[in-house]
């Protein structure tokens, strides 16, 4: 049964979970263990941005004993978006059929991943969503929950995208979709990176689906989300929204 789930019903090939890390030494081991308990054949690529707490060195030891675990060492903390893009490139070069985004801090339950993979039967991108029926957030401060809801509503309205949790960071891509949407440079970070890739997926005509998950606030360590990342998202989403509306107006006049 686990082999079937790991290969997405044998249709899409091998699964790679990309996990960016920066100072996640206490979290990364248990997350990898839970991932392989849920999906034994799935591979994990930890992209470590030179964590001073020794996260990368710890994963090196895990990888030395487990061929399903891989490590990419980066020399500086260049941001979530850059780490994911590097991990995506690594996975695409090695012909994985599905590439997954997942946090190292326990916010994304590896036990939910089989449902995301199953949903790829009818989609090109599946998002683990907090804001569809059945989805929820646990242990978040009220201020953070409000910020997240406002950011998602803002992006949804500005872009006209029918995605309820467009900022979510737990998602699974078919390789064909990921190859297409990353052909041009992706420079956005954080919230904005997730919005950027989801929006590119929509514009490219791929199918996007949302699966409810329970998002749990990290118990160990601190969030990497800062005000600069939020400001970037507000600015870029406004730009993309204006560009989309202008394109719609041009098409309307062209048809006339």
Tab-separated table of C-alpha atoms in Angstrom:
chain	number	residue	atom	x	y	z
A	1	UNK	CA	0.000	0.000	0.000
A	2	UNK	CA	2.786	2.458	0.888
A	3	UNK	CA	4.615	1.816	-2.403
A	4	UNK	CA	1.479	2.699	-4.321
A	5	UNK	CA	1.020	5.967	-2.463
A	6	UNK	CA	4.684	6.922	-2.738
A	7	UNK	CA	4.569	6.686	-6.531
A	8	UNK	CA	1.169	8.406	-6.772
A	9	UNK	CA	-0.574	5.266	-7.983
A	10	UNK	CA	2.454	4.433	-10.133
A	11	UNK	CA	1.559	7.202	-12.576
A	12	UNK	CA	3.854	10.125	-11.819
A	13	UNK	CA	7.091	8.495	-10.733
A	14	UNK	CA	9.259	9.093	-7.681
A	15	UNK	CA	8.441	11.691	-5.034
A	16	UNK	CA	10.955	14.209	-3.641
A	17	UNK	CA	10.163	16.369	-0.610
A	18	UNK	CA	12.227	19.576	-0.505
A	19	UNK	CA	12.755	20.879	3.043
A	20	UNK	CA	14.585	24.211	3.461
A	21	UNK	CA	16.348	24.689	6.806
A	22	UNK	CA	18.022	27.398	8.814
A	23	UNK	CA	18.701	26.535	12.454
A	24	UNK	CA	16.308	23.577	12.569
A	25	UNK	CA	18.618	21.037	14.228
A	26	UNK	CA	16.034	20.014	16.833
A	27	UNK	CA	13.206	19.694	14.319
A	28	UNK	CA	14.687	18.111	11.207
A	29	UNK	CA	15.366	14.584	12.500
A	30	UNK	CA	11.827	13.965	13.785
A	31	UNK	CA	10.318	15.437	10.607
A	32	UNK	CA	12.316	13.103	8.352
A	33	UNK	CA	11.385	10.171	10.589
A	34	UNK	CA	7.671	11.050	10.406
A	35	UNK	CA	7.889	11.517	6.634
A	36	UNK	CA	9.323	8.050	6.108
A	37	UNK	CA	6.838	6.497	8.482
A	38	UNK	CA	4.008	7.988	6.399
A	39	UNK	CA	5.627	7.352	2.998
A	40	UNK	CA	8.546	4.921	3.251
A	41	UNK	CA	9.756	5.193	-0.357
A	42	UNK	CA	9.727	8.981	-0.574
A	43	UNK	CA	13.035	10.847	-0.816
A	44	UNK	CA	13.841	14.021	1.115
A	45	UNK	CA	16.206	16.813	0.078
A	46	UNK	CA	17.204	19.145	2.908
A	47	UNK	CA	18.401	22.509	1.577
A	48	UNK	CA	20.397	24.063	4.392
A	49	UNK	CA	21.419	27.720	4.242
A	50	UNK	CA	24.586	27.374	6.330
A	51	UNK	CA	22.791	26.926	9.659
A	52	UNK	CA	25.170	27.897	12.477
A	53	UNK	CA	23.442	25.425	14.822
A	54	UNK	CA	24.746	22.451	12.841
A	55	UNK	CA	21.539	21.449	11.070
A	56	UNK	CA	23.407	20.626	7.865
A	57	UNK	CA	25.985	18.476	9.623
A	58	UNK	CA	23.254	16.525	11.413
A	59	UNK	CA	21.465	15.807	8.145
A	60	UNK	CA	24.785	14.706	6.620
A	61	UNK	CA	24.928	12.003	9.283
A	62	UNK	CA	21.333	10.955	8.596
A	63	UNK	CA	21.988	10.860	4.848
A	64	UNK	CA	25.088	8.727	5.311
A	65	UNK	CA	22.878	6.009	6.773
A	66	UNK	CA	19.763	6.491	4.629
A	67	UNK	CA	19.861	6.648	0.821
A	68	UNK	CA	16.435	8.297	0.799
A	69	UNK	CA	17.868	11.451	2.418
A	70	UNK	CA	19.931	14.035	0.514
A	71	UNK	CA	21.516	17.328	1.554
A	72	UNK	CA	22.266	20.532	-0.324
A	73	UNK	CA	24.592	22.904	1.530
A	74	UNK	CA	24.309	26.594	0.691
A	75	UNK	CA	26.815	29.073	2.055
A	76	UNK	CA	24.439	31.867	3.055
A	77	UNK	CA	20.888	32.521	4.204
A	78	UNK	CA	19.427	33.657	0.879
A	79	UNK	CA	15.749	33.229	1.680
A	80	UNK	CA	13.012	30.643	1.336
A	81	UNK	CA	12.375	31.250	-2.345
A	82	UNK	CA	16.001	30.817	-3.354
A	83	UNK	CA	16.299	27.625	-1.280
A	84	UNK	CA	13.231	26.102	-2.897
A	85	UNK	CA	14.327	27.039	-6.412
A	86	UNK	CA	17.690	25.377	-5.796
A	87	UNK	CA	15.931	22.286	-4.468
A	88	UNK	CA	13.501	22.181	-7.376
A	89	UNK	CA	16.380	22.319	-9.845
A	90	UNK	CA	18.123	19.457	-8.053
A	91	UNK	CA	14.995	17.330	-8.196
A	92	UNK	CA	14.145	18.091	-11.815
A	93	UNK	CA	17.669	17.166	-12.889
A	94	UNK	CA	17.203	13.773	-11.262
A	95	UNK	CA	13.847	13.017	-12.891
A	96	UNK	CA	11.571	12.978	-9.859
A	97	UNK	CA	7.957	12.910	-11.015
A	98	UNK	CA	6.554	14.883	-8.070
A	99	UNK	CA	8.282	17.576	-6.036
A	100	UNK	CA	6.845	18.657	-2.694
A	101	UNK	CA	7.381	21.758	-0.554
A	102	UNK	CA	7.332	21.155	3.193
A	103	UNK	CA	8.532	23.094	6.246
A	104	UNK	CA	11.073	21.630	8.665
A	105	UNK	CA	9.434	22.983	11.813
A	106	UNK	CA	6.509	20.563	12.130
A	107	UNK	CA	3.869	23.027	10.945
A	108	UNK	CA	3.157	20.731	8.003
A	109	UNK	CA	2.249	17.224	9.104
A	110	UNK	CA	3.968	14.596	6.917
A	111	UNK	CA	0.981	12.382	7.703
A	112	UNK	CA	-1.131	14.683	5.480
A	113	UNK	CA	1.135	14.213	2.474
A	114	UNK	CA	-0.504	10.995	1.146
A	115	UNK	CA	-3.740	12.945	0.623
A	116	UNK	CA	-1.915	15.661	-1.326
A	117	UNK	CA	-0.311	13.033	-3.547
A	118	UNK	CA	-3.612	11.271	-4.145
A	119	UNK	CA	-5.165	14.584	-5.247
A	120	UNK	CA	-2.498	14.928	-7.968
A	121	UNK	CA	-4.504	12.378	-9.955
A	122	UNK	CA	-6.717	15.313	-10.984
A	123	UNK	CA	-4.359	18.284	-10.595
A	124	UNK	CA	-0.929	19.641	-11.469
A	125	UNK	CA	-0.482	21.514	-8.196
A	126	UNK	CA	-2.073	20.443	-4.917
A	127	UNK	CA	-1.974	22.882	-2.000
A	128	UNK	CA	-2.347	21.826	1.620
A	129	UNK	CA	-4.886	24.457	2.598
A	130	UNK	CA	-5.774	25.966	5.961
A	131	UNK	CA	-8.735	27.862	4.553
A	132	UNK	CA	-10.986	25.301	2.885
A	133	UNK	CA	-13.623	23.239	4.748
A	134	UNK	CA	-11.801	20.824	7.038
A	135	UNK	CA	-8.629	22.918	7.195
A	136	UNK	CA	-7.564	24.678	10.382
A	137	UNK	CA	-4.751	26.416	12.250
A	138	UNK	CA	-3.632	25.370	15.733
A	139	UNK	CA	-1.806	27.531	18.317
A	140	UNK	CA	-1.379	30.622	16.166
A	141	UNK	CA	-1.560	34.047	17.835
A	142	UNK	CA	-4.665	35.941	16.752
A	143	UNK	CA	-2.538	38.625	15.082
A	144	UNK	CA	-0.742	36.067	12.889
A	145	UNK	CA	-4.002	34.385	11.875
A	146	UNK	CA	-5.510	37.731	10.896
A	147	UNK	CA	-2.388	38.647	8.912
A	148	UNK	CA	-2.527	35.356	7.025
A	149	UNK	CA	-6.234	35.649	6.243
A	150	UNK	CA	-5.849	39.254	5.075
A	151	UNK	CA	-2.849	38.347	2.889
A	152	UNK	CA	-4.748	35.507	1.240
A	153	UNK	CA	-7.882	37.582	0.696
A	154	UNK	CA	-5.828	40.462	-0.704
A	155	UNK	CA	-4.023	38.171	-3.170
A	156	UNK	CA	-7.233	36.410	-4.155
A	157	UNK	CA	-9.026	39.686	-4.906
A	158	UNK	CA	-6.046	41.434	-6.536
A	159	UNK	CA	-5.231	38.536	-8.852
A	160	UNK	CA	-8.695	37.077	-9.349
A	161	UNK	CA	-7.281	33.657	-8.428
A	162	UNK	CA	-9.682	31.033	-7.124
A	163	UNK	CA	-7.276	29.763	-4.494
A	164	UNK	CA	-8.205	30.102	-0.820
A	165	UNK	CA	-4.717	29.590	0.638
A	166	UNK	CA	-2.378	30.956	-2.029
A	167	UNK	CA	0.332	31.724	0.568
A	168	UNK	CA	0.466	28.115	1.823
A	169	UNK	CA	3.877	26.426	1.847
A	170	UNK	CA	2.785	22.775	1.899
A	171	UNK	CA	2.224	21.766	-1.715
A	172	UNK	CA	2.937	19.086	-4.322
A	173	UNK	CA	3.778	19.780	-7.975
A	174	UNK	CA	3.817	17.511	-10.988
A	175	UNK	CA	7.249	17.894	-12.575
A	176	UNK	CA	5.749	19.118	-15.878
A	177	UNK	CA	4.118	22.078	-14.121
A	178	UNK	CA	7.207	22.934	-12.106
A	179	UNK	CA	9.449	22.796	-15.173
A	180	UNK	CA	7.151	25.213	-16.991
A	181	UNK	CA	6.651	27.790	-14.249
A	182	UNK	CA	10.324	27.975	-13.249
A	183	UNK	CA	11.641	28.523	-16.789
A	184	UNK	CA	11.931	32.240	-16.044
A	185	UNK	CA	13.690	33.702	-12.995
A	186	UNK	CA	11.836	33.619	-9.667
A	187	UNK	CA	13.148	36.301	-7.334
A	188	UNK	CA	10.331	36.573	-4.779
A	189	UNK	CA	10.619	35.352	-1.171
A	190	UNK	CA	8.415	34.063	1.660
A	191	UNK	CA	4.710	34.715	1.307
A	192	UNK	CA	5.387	36.252	-2.080
A	193	UNK	CA	7.264	33.219	-3.384
A	194	UNK	CA	4.291	30.962	-2.689
A	195	UNK	CA	1.883	33.415	-4.313
A	196	UNK	CA	4.220	33.827	-7.280
A	197	UNK	CA	4.459	30.113	-8.088
A	198	UNK	CA	0.762	29.434	-7.563
A	199	UNK	CA	-0.121	32.372	-9.811
A	200	UNK	CA	2.323	31.208	-12.487
A	201	UNK	CA	0.667	27.791	-12.334
A	202	UNK	CA	-2.752	29.332	-12.926
A	203	UNK	CA	-1.549	31.560	-15.780
A	204	UNK	CA	0.124	28.575	-17.475
A	205	UNK	CA	-3.221	26.783	-17.586
A	206	UNK	CA	-2.390	24.045	-15.085
A	207	UNK	CA	-4.932	22.584	-12.670
A	208	UNK	CA	-4.752	23.665	-9.025
A	209	UNK	CA	-6.484	21.813	-6.199
A	210	UNK	CA	-6.660	22.414	-2.446
A	211	UNK	CA	-6.718	19.696	0.230
A	212	UNK	CA	-7.586	20.593	3.839
A	213	UNK	CA	-4.773	20.282	6.395
A	214	UNK	CA	-4.219	21.167	10.031
A	215	UNK	CA	-1.410	23.707	10.327
A	216	UNK	CA	0.290	23.597	13.735
A	217	UNK	CA	2.466	26.449	15.009
A	218	UNK	CA	6.068	25.400	15.608
A	219	UNK	CA	6.960	24.369	19.155
A	220	UNK	CA	10.748	24.761	18.803
A	221	UNK	CA	12.627	27.697	17.260
A	222	UNK	CA	11.343	30.962	15.833
A	223	UNK	CA	9.484	31.921	12.687
A	224	UNK	CA	11.571	33.370	9.835
A	225	UNK	CA	8.730	35.630	8.623
A	226	UNK	CA	9.647	39.323	8.733
A	227	UNK	CA	8.067	42.640	7.820
A	228	UNK	CA	10.176	42.987	4.675
A	229	UNK	CA	8.780	39.770	3.227
A	230	UNK	CA	5.221	40.905	3.902
A	231	UNK	CA	5.920	44.277	2.290
A	232	UNK	CA	7.363	42.564	-0.771
A	233	UNK	CA	4.207	40.481	-1.109
A	234	UNK	CA	1.932	43.526	-0.953
A	235	UNK	CA	3.944	45.350	-3.614
A	236	UNK	CA	4.410	42.462	-6.033
A	237	UNK	CA	0.823	41.212	-5.814
A	238	UNK	CA	-0.395	44.725	-6.629
A	239	UNK	CA	1.904	44.749	-9.675
A	240	UNK	CA	0.712	41.337	-10.867
A	241	UNK	CA	-2.925	42.300	-10.313
A	242	UNK	CA	-2.613	45.505	-12.332
A	243	UNK	CA	-0.856	43.624	-15.135
A	244	UNK	CA	-3.581	40.970	-15.166
A	245	UNK	CA	-6.406	43.521	-15.271
A	246	UNK	CA	-4.651	45.433	-18.063
A	247	UNK	CA	-4.302	42.221	-20.049
A	248	UNK	CA	-7.990	41.455	-19.595
A	249	UNK	CA	-8.933	44.948	-20.810
A	250	UNK	CA	-6.700	44.607	-23.896
A	251	UNK	CA	-8.285	41.257	-24.763
A	252	UNK	CA	-11.747	42.779	-24.370
A	253	UNK	CA	-10.994	45.617	-26.801
A	254	UNK	CA	-9.263	43.241	-29.234
A	255	UNK	CA	-12.394	41.094	-29.394
A	256	UNK	CA	-14.502	44.193	-29.986
